[in-house]
Amino acid sequence: MACYGFSPFCRQCFVVIGVSINLSQYGMVFGFTGLLLPQLQDPASSVTIDQDGESWIAALPSLGLLVGNMIIPTIMGNLGRKRANIISITIMTVCWSCIIIANNLTTILIVRFFQGVSLGMVNSLSPIVIGECTSPKNRGAFLTTLSLVLSIGTLLVHTAASFLSWRETATICTAITAFDLVLILFAPESPSWLAVKGRYNEARNVFRWLRGNDEDEEIERIIEASVVTLRETNAKSNSFVLNIKRTIIDFHRTMKEESFYKPILIAVHVYTLGTFSGVNILTSYVILITKEIAGSEINMPIAVITLAVQRLITNAVAVVLMKKVKRRTTLILTTIMNIASLFAVAGYDLAKTCNLFENSLLGFLLLHILMFSISLGALPLTFIIIGELFSLKYRSISAGLSSTSLSVLFFVTLKTFPCLFDNIGLYGTFFLYGCVLVYCLIVLWAFLPETKDKTLQEIEEGFKSKSQNVELKVLRPLMDSK
C-alpha cells in the first residue's frame, strides 16, 4: 500500500484513480473506432478494409467483453480485486503496443478482441472496487468518475486521431496504460475480499487505512456476513458426489434468493438503458451520424471534439450532482430527457430525409442535447447503480452475469447499427432505441430502490428476505462477544 500520511479521502482517491484510468480504456477503445475507420478507408492506408471489416472492427471488442465477463468472477473471487486489475491493464498495454505495429486487418481484429477481454474484466471490476473501498458519503461521486474517465478517454482519442495517425494515437494510449499499471501495483486489496477469504485482521487494517476509524461498524457487518458464508462453505462434505448434489441444491436455492436475482435483473435493465441510450454508436460511429444530421460541409474535427468536450463537461457536472441528488429520481428524469432527445433527432432526420425541413445548426444542436442527456444520466448512473447493487456473498458472480448482458448488448448495437442505418435510416434506428428506453424506464421505475447514502450492507439487506436478516441479527451478538 502507498500514500502513508495522507487522509482517508486521499487514499480512496488513489485507489479510484488506478481503476478509473483502466476503465478509461473503454472510451479510448471505442472512441478509437470512430477515427480509425475513416483513416483505414483512405486509399493510401497501409491496411485496407471493406464494409464488413468496418463493422467487425467496431463490434469485435464486444465479443471480447463477453469472454472477459465470463472469466472475471473466478479471477476476482480467487485472486482478488487487485490482481484482477493488474491482469486487465497488462492485457490492454500489450494490445495497444500490437496496434502500433499492426500491418494487416487480421492483426487489428485479433487485438480488438483481446482489448474487449480486458474491458470485460474491468467493466465488472471497477464499480466493485470503488464500492468496496470508498465511504458511502463519497461513493456516488467516485462511481460517477467512472463515466467521467470514459469521457476523458473518448475526448483524448478523438482529439489525437483528428490530428495524428492511428498508430501515433495508439502510442499515446500505450503510455497511459503503462503508467496506470504502476499505480495499480501500489494499491491495496479490497477489504471486502479479504473478509470473504477469512483474513479478518488484514481486512480491518486495510479498511481503516482507506476509511479511517469512523466507519468501523461497516467492516464489522461485512465480516459478519462473511462468517455466515464461510460457515456454510466449511460445513460441506468432502465427498465428490455429495458436493455435486449440494452444488445443484445450492444453485437452485441461490436462484430463488431475492438478494441474488433481484439485483441482477435490475442491473440487466440498467445496462440495457445505458447501451440503447445512444452513447455507444455516438462514440464508434460519430462521423457517420454527424454527417447524416449536420451534413458533410461541417468541420468534422471540430464537431467531433466539441461533442466529446460537452460529454466531459456534463459528466463533471454529474460528479457534483451525485453527491446531492437521489440516484433513482435522477435516473428517471434524465431517461425521460434521453427518450425525448432520441425521438427529436429521429423526427428531424425523418423530416430531412423527406425534404420537409433541414437546418444543419439545429441538427447538430439536437445531437448535443442527446449527448447532454446521456452524459448527465445513463452514462454516470449506470456505473453508480451497478457498483451499489450486488450482495457481498454473490458480488463476483453477479457482476459477471450482469456484465455478460452488457457484452451482448454492446455487440448487438455496434454490429447491427450499419445494417439498421442502411435499411431503416437513422430516424428508424433512434426511434427503436427510444422504444427500448421506454420499456427500461417502466421496469426501473417499478423495481429500482434508492441507494444514496446507504452502506453496501444496508442495500444488500434491503434485497434480502426477512429470514436472512434475522440470521444476521442473531449472529451479531456472537461476533460482538468475540
Coordinates of C-alpha atoms in Angstrom, one line a residue:
M1 CA 0.0 0.0 0.0
A2 CA 1.0 3.6 -0.6
C3 CA 0.0 7.1 0.4
Y4 CA 1.0 6.9 4.1
G5 CA 0.5 10.3 5.8
F6 CA -2.4 11.2 3.6
S7 CA -6.1 11.5 4.7
P8 CA -8.5 8.6 4.1
F9 CA -10.1 10.6 1.4
C10 CA -6.8 11.0 -0.5
R11 CA -6.2 7.2 -0.1
Q12 CA -9.6 6.5 -1.5
C13 CA -8.7 8.8 -4.4
F14 CA -5.5 6.9 -5.1
V15 CA -7.4 3.6 -5.4
V16 CA -10.1 5.3 -7.6
I17 CA -7.5 6.8 -9.9
G18 CA -5.9 3.5 -10.6
V19 CA -9.1 1.6 -11.5
S20 CA -10.6 4.7 -13.3
I21 CA -7.6 5.0 -15.7
N22 CA -8.1 1.4 -16.5
L23 CA -11.7 1.9 -17.3
S24 CA -10.9 5.0 -19.4
Q25 CA -9.8 2.4 -21.9
Y26 CA -13.5 1.9 -22.7
G27 CA -13.6 5.4 -24.1
M28 CA -10.2 5.0 -25.8
V29 CA -11.0 1.6 -27.5
F30 CA -14.5 2.5 -28.7
G31 CA -13.6 6.1 -29.4
F32 CA -10.6 4.9 -31.4
T33 CA -13.0 3.1 -33.7
G34 CA -14.7 6.3 -34.8
L35 CA -11.5 7.8 -36.1
L36 CA -9.7 4.5 -37.1
L37 CA -12.3 3.6 -39.7
P38 CA -12.1 6.8 -41.8
Q39 CA -8.3 6.6 -41.8
L40 CA -8.4 2.9 -43.0
Q41 CA -10.9 3.9 -45.7
D42 CA -8.3 6.2 -47.2
P43 CA -6.9 4.6 -50.4
A44 CA -3.4 5.4 -49.2
S45 CA -3.8 3.4 -46.0
S46 CA -1.4 0.5 -45.4
V47 CA -4.3 -1.6 -44.1
T48 CA -7.4 -1.9 -46.4
I49 CA -10.9 -2.8 -45.2
D50 CA -14.4 -3.3 -46.6
Q51 CA -17.8 -2.6 -45.1
D52 CA -17.9 -5.9 -43.3
G53 CA -14.5 -5.4 -41.9
E54 CA -15.6 -2.0 -40.6
S55 CA -18.4 -3.5 -38.6
W56 CA -16.2 -6.2 -37.2
I57 CA -13.6 -3.6 -36.1
A58 CA -16.4 -1.8 -34.3
A59 CA -18.2 -4.8 -32.8
L60 CA -15.4 -7.3 -32.1
P61 CA -14.4 -5.8 -28.7
S62 CA -18.0 -6.6 -27.6
L63 CA -17.3 -10.4 -28.1
G64 CA -14.1 -10.0 -26.1
L65 CA -16.2 -8.3 -23.4
L66 CA -18.3 -11.4 -23.2
V67 CA -15.1 -13.5 -22.5
G68 CA -13.8 -11.0 -20.0
N69 CA -17.1 -11.0 -18.2
M70 CA -17.1 -14.8 -18.0
I71 CA -13.6 -15.1 -16.6
I72 CA -13.5 -12.1 -14.2
P73 CA -15.8 -13.6 -11.5
T74 CA -13.3 -16.5 -11.0
I75 CA -10.3 -14.2 -11.1
M76 CA -11.8 -11.7 -8.7
G77 CA -13.1 -14.4 -6.3
N78 CA -9.9 -16.4 -6.2
L79 CA -7.0 -14.0 -6.9
G80 CA -8.6 -10.8 -5.5
R81 CA -9.6 -7.4 -7.0
K82 CA -6.0 -6.1 -7.2
R83 CA -4.6 -9.0 -9.2
A84 CA -7.6 -8.9 -11.5
N85 CA -7.0 -5.2 -12.1
I86 CA -3.3 -5.9 -12.9
I87 CA -4.1 -8.7 -15.3
S88 CA -6.7 -6.5 -17.1
I89 CA -4.4 -3.4 -17.6
T90 CA -1.5 -5.7 -18.6
I91 CA -3.6 -7.2 -21.4
M92 CA -4.6 -3.7 -22.6
T93 CA -1.0 -2.4 -22.6
V94 CA 0.1 -5.3 -24.8
C95 CA -2.8 -4.8 -27.1
W96 CA -2.1 -1.1 -27.7
S97 CA 1.5 -2.0 -28.4
C98 CA 0.4 -4.5 -31.0
I99 CA -1.8 -2.0 -32.8
I100 CA 1.3 0.3 -33.2
I101 CA 3.0 -2.4 -35.3
A102 CA -0.1 -3.9 -37.0
N103 CA 0.2 -4.2 -40.8
N104 CA -3.0 -6.1 -41.7
L105 CA -6.7 -6.4 -40.8
T106 CA -6.3 -9.8 -39.2
T107 CA -3.9 -8.4 -36.6
I108 CA -6.2 -5.5 -35.8
L109 CA -9.2 -7.8 -35.4
I110 CA -7.3 -10.1 -33.0
V111 CA -6.1 -7.2 -30.9
R112 CA -9.5 -5.6 -30.8
F113 CA -10.9 -8.9 -29.5
F114 CA -8.4 -9.0 -26.6
Q115 CA -9.0 -5.4 -25.9
G116 CA -12.6 -6.4 -25.4
V117 CA -11.4 -9.1 -23.0
S118 CA -9.6 -6.6 -20.9
L119 CA -12.6 -4.2 -21.0
G120 CA -14.9 -7.0 -19.9
M121 CA -12.8 -7.7 -16.9
V122 CA -12.5 -4.1 -15.8
N123 CA -16.2 -3.4 -16.5
S124 CA -17.2 -5.8 -13.7
L125 CA -14.2 -5.0 -11.6
S126 CA -14.2 -1.2 -11.4
P127 CA -17.5 -0.4 -9.8
I128 CA -17.0 -3.3 -7.3
V129 CA -13.5 -2.0 -6.3
I130 CA -14.8 1.6 -5.8
G131 CA -17.9 0.4 -4.0
E132 CA -15.9 -1.7 -1.6
C133 CA -13.0 0.7 -1.0
T134 CA -14.8 4.1 -0.6
S135 CA -17.1 5.7 2.0
P136 CA -20.8 5.9 1.4
K137 CA -20.8 9.7 1.5
N138 CA -18.2 9.8 -1.3
R139 CA -19.1 6.6 -3.2
G140 CA -21.6 8.2 -5.5
A141 CA -19.2 10.9 -6.7
F142 CA -16.4 8.3 -7.0
L143 CA -18.5 6.0 -9.1
T144 CA -19.5 8.9 -11.3
T145 CA -15.9 9.5 -12.1
L146 CA -16.0 6.2 -14.0
S147 CA -18.2 7.7 -16.6
L148 CA -16.1 10.9 -16.4
V149 CA -12.9 9.0 -17.3
L150 CA -14.8 7.2 -20.0
S151 CA -15.5 10.7 -21.5
I152 CA -11.9 11.7 -21.0
G153 CA -10.7 8.6 -22.8
T154 CA -13.1 9.4 -25.7
L155 CA -12.0 13.0 -25.9
L156 CA -8.4 12.1 -25.8
V157 CA -8.5 9.7 -28.8
H158 CA -11.0 11.8 -30.7
T159 CA -8.7 14.8 -30.3
A160 CA -5.5 12.9 -31.0
A161 CA -6.8 11.0 -34.0
S162 CA -8.2 14.2 -35.5
F163 CA -4.6 15.4 -35.9
L164 CA -2.4 12.3 -35.6
S165 CA -2.3 8.9 -37.4
W166 CA -3.9 5.9 -35.7
R167 CA -0.5 4.4 -35.0
E168 CA 0.6 7.6 -33.2
T169 CA -2.7 7.7 -31.2
A170 CA -2.1 4.0 -30.2
T171 CA 1.4 5.0 -28.9
I172 CA -0.2 7.6 -26.6
C173 CA -2.7 5.0 -25.3
T174 CA 0.2 2.6 -24.6
A175 CA 2.0 5.1 -22.5
I176 CA -1.2 5.8 -20.4
T177 CA -1.9 2.1 -19.7
A178 CA 1.8 1.5 -18.7
F179 CA 1.6 4.4 -16.2
D180 CA -1.7 3.0 -14.8
L181 CA -0.1 -0.4 -14.3
V182 CA 2.5 1.2 -12.0
L183 CA -0.3 2.9 -10.0
I184 CA -2.3 -0.3 -9.5
L185 CA 0.8 -2.2 -8.2
F186 CA 0.9 0.1 -5.2
A187 CA -2.9 0.0 -4.5
P188 CA -4.3 -2.1 -1.6
E189 CA -6.5 -5.2 -1.8
S190 CA -10.2 -4.8 -1.2
P191 CA -11.1 -5.2 2.5
S192 CA -14.4 -7.0 1.5
W193 CA -12.5 -9.7 -0.5
L194 CA -10.0 -10.1 2.4
A195 CA -13.0 -10.6 4.8
V196 CA -14.6 -13.2 2.4
K197 CA -11.3 -15.1 2.5
G198 CA -11.3 -15.2 6.3
R199 CA -8.4 -12.7 6.7
Y200 CA -10.3 -10.6 9.2
N201 CA -7.5 -8.7 10.8
E202 CA -6.0 -7.8 7.5
A203 CA -9.4 -6.7 6.3
R204 CA -9.8 -4.4 9.3
N205 CA -6.4 -2.9 8.8
V206 CA -6.9 -2.2 5.1
F207 CA -10.5 -0.9 5.8
R208 CA -9.2 1.6 8.4
W209 CA -6.3 2.6 6.1
L210 CA -8.9 3.5 3.5
R211 CA -11.7 4.9 5.6
G212 CA -10.1 5.9 8.9
N213 CA -11.6 4.9 12.3
D214 CA -15.1 6.4 12.0
E215 CA -16.7 3.7 9.9
D216 CA -15.8 0.5 11.8
E217 CA -19.4 -0.6 12.0
E218 CA -19.5 -1.3 8.3
I219 CA -16.4 -3.6 8.3
E220 CA -17.8 -5.5 11.3
R221 CA -21.1 -6.1 9.4
I222 CA -19.1 -7.2 6.3
I223 CA -17.2 -9.7 8.5
E224 CA -20.4 -10.9 10.0
A225 CA -21.8 -11.7 6.5
S226 CA -18.5 -13.3 5.6
V227 CA -18.6 -15.6 8.6
V228 CA -22.1 -16.8 7.6
T229 CA -20.7 -17.6 4.1
L230 CA -17.6 -19.3 5.4
R231 CA -19.6 -21.3 7.9
E232 CA -21.8 -22.6 5.1
T233 CA -18.7 -23.4 2.9
N234 CA -16.9 -25.3 5.7
A235 CA -20.0 -27.3 6.5
K236 CA -19.9 -29.0 3.1
S237 CA -18.8 -32.6 2.8
N238 CA -15.5 -33.6 1.1
S239 CA -17.4 -36.3 -0.9
F240 CA -17.3 -35.6 -4.6
V241 CA -20.8 -37.0 -5.2
L242 CA -22.3 -35.2 -2.2
N243 CA -20.6 -32.0 -3.2
I244 CA -22.1 -32.3 -6.7
K245 CA -25.6 -32.8 -5.2
R246 CA -25.0 -29.9 -2.8
T247 CA -23.9 -27.7 -5.6
I248 CA -27.1 -28.4 -7.5
I249 CA -29.2 -27.7 -4.4
D250 CA -27.2 -24.5 -3.6
F251 CA -27.7 -23.3 -7.2
H252 CA -31.4 -23.9 -7.1
R253 CA -31.6 -22.1 -3.7
T254 CA -29.4 -19.3 -4.8
M255 CA -31.6 -18.6 -7.9
K256 CA -34.5 -18.2 -5.5
E257 CA -32.8 -15.7 -3.2
E258 CA -34.0 -12.2 -3.6
S259 CA -30.6 -10.8 -2.8
F260 CA -29.2 -12.7 -5.8
Y261 CA -31.7 -12.4 -8.6
K262 CA -33.3 -9.0 -8.0
P263 CA -30.0 -7.0 -8.3
I264 CA -29.1 -8.9 -11.4
L265 CA -32.5 -8.2 -13.1
I266 CA -32.2 -4.6 -12.2
A267 CA -28.6 -4.5 -13.4
V268 CA -29.5 -6.0 -16.8
H269 CA -32.2 -3.3 -17.3
V270 CA -29.7 -0.6 -16.2
Y271 CA -27.2 -1.9 -18.7
T272 CA -29.9 -2.1 -21.4
L273 CA -30.8 1.5 -20.7
G274 CA -27.2 2.6 -20.9
T275 CA -26.5 0.7 -24.1
F276 CA -29.6 1.9 -26.0
S277 CA -29.2 5.5 -24.8
G278 CA -27.1 6.0 -27.9
V279 CA -23.7 6.5 -26.3
N280 CA -22.1 3.6 -28.0
I281 CA -22.9 4.5 -31.5
L282 CA -22.3 8.2 -30.9
T283 CA -18.8 7.1 -29.8
S284 CA -18.0 4.5 -32.5
Y285 CA -19.9 6.0 -35.5
V286 CA -19.6 9.7 -34.6
I287 CA -18.6 10.8 -38.0
L288 CA -21.3 8.9 -39.8
I289 CA -24.0 10.2 -37.5
T290 CA -22.7 13.8 -37.6
K291 CA -22.6 13.8 -41.4
E292 CA -26.2 12.4 -41.5
I293 CA -27.6 15.1 -39.2
A294 CA -25.4 18.1 -39.8
G295 CA -24.2 17.5 -43.4
S296 CA -20.8 16.8 -44.8
E297 CA -20.0 20.5 -45.0
I298 CA -19.5 20.8 -41.3
N299 CA -15.9 21.0 -39.9
M300 CA -15.8 17.4 -38.8
P301 CA -12.7 17.5 -36.4
I302 CA -14.3 20.5 -34.6
A303 CA -17.7 18.8 -34.5
V304 CA -16.3 15.5 -33.1
I305 CA -14.2 17.3 -30.5
T306 CA -17.0 19.6 -29.3
L307 CA -19.3 16.6 -28.8
A308 CA -16.5 14.9 -26.7
V309 CA -15.8 18.1 -24.7
Q310 CA -19.5 18.6 -24.0
R311 CA -19.7 15.0 -22.8
L312 CA -16.8 15.5 -20.5
I313 CA -18.2 18.8 -19.0
T314 CA -21.6 17.2 -18.4
N315 CA -20.0 14.3 -16.7
A316 CA -18.1 16.6 -14.5
V317 CA -21.3 18.3 -13.5
A318 CA -22.8 14.9 -12.8
V319 CA -20.0 14.2 -10.4
V320 CA -21.1 17.2 -8.3
L321 CA -24.8 16.4 -8.6
M322 CA -24.5 12.8 -7.5
K323 CA -23.4 14.0 -4.0
K324 CA -26.6 16.0 -3.6
V325 CA -29.4 14.3 -5.6
K326 CA -31.1 10.9 -5.3
R327 CA -30.0 8.2 -7.8
R328 CA -33.4 6.9 -8.6
T329 CA -35.0 10.2 -9.2
T330 CA -32.1 11.4 -11.4
L331 CA -32.2 8.3 -13.5
I332 CA -35.9 8.6 -14.2
L333 CA -35.7 12.3 -15.1
T334 CA -32.7 12.0 -17.3
T335 CA -34.0 8.9 -19.0
I336 CA -37.2 10.8 -19.9
M337 CA -34.9 13.5 -21.4
N338 CA -32.9 10.9 -23.2
I339 CA -36.1 9.4 -24.8
A340 CA -37.3 12.8 -25.9
S341 CA -33.9 13.6 -27.4
L342 CA -33.8 10.3 -29.4
F343 CA -37.3 11.0 -30.7
A344 CA -36.4 14.6 -31.5
V345 CA -33.3 13.5 -33.5
A346 CA -35.3 10.8 -35.2
G347 CA -38.0 13.3 -36.1
Y348 CA -35.5 15.8 -37.5
D349 CA -33.7 13.2 -39.6
L350 CA -37.1 11.9 -41.0
A351 CA -38.1 15.5 -42.0
K352 CA -34.6 16.0 -43.5
T353 CA -34.8 12.6 -45.4
C354 CA -38.3 13.5 -46.8
N355 CA -37.1 17.0 -47.8
L356 CA -39.6 18.7 -45.5
F357 CA -37.1 20.6 -43.4
E358 CA -33.3 20.9 -43.0
N359 CA -31.1 23.1 -40.7
S360 CA -27.6 21.9 -40.0
L361 CA -27.2 24.0 -36.9
L362 CA -30.5 22.7 -35.4
G363 CA -29.5 19.1 -36.2
F364 CA -26.1 19.5 -34.6
L365 CA -27.8 21.2 -31.6
L366 CA -30.1 18.2 -31.2
L367 CA -27.1 15.9 -31.2
H368 CA -25.6 17.9 -28.3
I369 CA -28.9 17.8 -26.4
L370 CA -28.9 14.0 -26.8
M371 CA -25.3 13.8 -25.6
F372 CA -26.1 16.0 -22.7
S373 CA -29.0 13.8 -21.6
I374 CA -26.8 10.7 -21.9
S375 CA -23.8 12.2 -20.1
L376 CA -25.9 13.5 -17.2
G377 CA -28.0 10.4 -16.7
A378 CA -27.5 6.9 -18.3
L379 CA -23.7 7.1 -18.6
P380 CA -22.7 8.0 -15.0
L381 CA -25.7 6.4 -13.2
T382 CA -25.0 3.0 -14.8
F383 CA -21.7 2.8 -13.0
I384 CA -23.1 4.2 -9.7
I385 CA -26.0 1.8 -9.5
I386 CA -24.1 -1.3 -10.6
G387 CA -21.4 -0.5 -8.0
E388 CA -24.0 -0.5 -5.2
L389 CA -26.4 -3.3 -6.0
F390 CA -24.8 -6.7 -5.5
S391 CA -24.6 -8.6 -2.2
L392 CA -21.2 -9.4 -0.8
K393 CA -21.8 -13.2 -1.0
Y394 CA -22.6 -13.1 -4.7
R395 CA -20.8 -10.0 -5.8
S396 CA -18.3 -11.6 -8.2
I397 CA -20.7 -13.9 -9.9
S398 CA -23.5 -11.3 -10.0
A399 CA -21.2 -8.7 -11.6
G400 CA -20.0 -11.3 -14.2
L401 CA -23.5 -12.4 -15.1
S402 CA -25.0 -8.9 -15.4
S403 CA -22.0 -7.7 -17.4
T404 CA -22.4 -10.6 -19.8
S405 CA -25.7 -9.0 -20.8
L406 CA -23.7 -5.7 -21.4
S407 CA -21.4 -7.6 -23.8
V408 CA -24.3 -9.0 -25.8
L409 CA -26.0 -5.6 -25.9
F410 CA -22.7 -3.9 -27.0
F411 CA -22.2 -6.4 -29.8
V412 CA -25.8 -6.2 -31.0
T413 CA -25.9 -2.4 -31.1
L414 CA -22.5 -1.9 -32.7
K415 CA -22.8 -4.8 -35.2
T416 CA -26.3 -4.0 -36.3
F417 CA -26.1 -0.2 -36.5
P418 CA -24.7 -0.1 -40.0
C419 CA -27.4 -2.5 -41.2
L420 CA -30.2 -0.6 -39.5
F421 CA -28.8 2.7 -40.8
D422 CA -28.9 1.4 -44.4
N423 CA -32.3 -0.2 -44.1
I424 CA -34.5 2.0 -41.8
G425 CA -32.3 5.1 -41.6
L426 CA -31.0 6.9 -38.6
Y427 CA -34.5 8.0 -37.7
G428 CA -35.8 4.4 -37.6
T429 CA -32.8 3.3 -35.5
F430 CA -33.2 6.1 -33.0
F431 CA -37.0 5.6 -32.8
L432 CA -36.3 1.9 -32.0
Y433 CA -33.7 2.8 -29.3
G434 CA -36.2 5.2 -27.8
C435 CA -38.8 2.5 -27.5
V436 CA -36.3 0.2 -25.7
L437 CA -35.6 3.0 -23.2
V438 CA -39.4 3.4 -22.6
Y439 CA -39.5 -0.2 -21.6
C440 CA -36.4 0.0 -19.3
L441 CA -37.8 3.2 -17.7
I442 CA -41.1 1.4 -16.7
V443 CA -39.2 -1.6 -15.2
L444 CA -36.7 0.5 -13.3
W445 CA -39.5 2.9 -12.1
A446 CA -41.1 -0.2 -10.5
F447 CA -38.1 -2.1 -9.1
L448 CA -35.1 0.2 -8.6
P449 CA -34.5 1.1 -4.9
E450 CA -32.9 4.3 -3.8
T451 CA -29.3 3.7 -2.8
K452 CA -27.9 7.2 -2.0
D453 CA -26.0 7.5 1.4
K454 CA -26.6 3.8 2.2
T455 CA -23.8 1.4 3.1
L456 CA -23.4 -1.6 0.8
Q457 CA -24.6 -3.8 3.6
E458 CA -27.8 -1.8 4.1
I459 CA -28.5 -2.0 0.4
E460 CA -27.9 -5.8 0.5
E461 CA -30.2 -6.3 3.4
G462 CA -32.9 -4.3 1.6
F463 CA -33.0 -7.1 -1.1
K464 CA -32.9 -10.0 1.4
S465 CA -35.9 -11.8 2.8
K466 CA -36.9 -11.4 6.4
S467 CA -35.4 -14.8 7.4
Q468 CA -32.0 -13.9 6.1
N469 CA -31.9 -10.6 8.0
V470 CA -33.0 -12.4 11.2
E471 CA -30.0 -14.8 10.8
L472 CA -27.6 -11.8 10.7
K473 CA -29.3 -10.2 13.8
V474 CA -28.8 -13.5 15.7
L475 CA -25.2 -13.7 14.7
R476 CA -24.2 -10.1 15.5
P477 CA -24.2 -10.5 19.3
L478 CA -22.0 -13.6 19.0
M479 CA -19.5 -11.6 16.9
D480 CA -19.6 -8.7 19.4
S481 CA -18.7 -11.2 22.2
K482 CA -15.6 -12.2 20.3

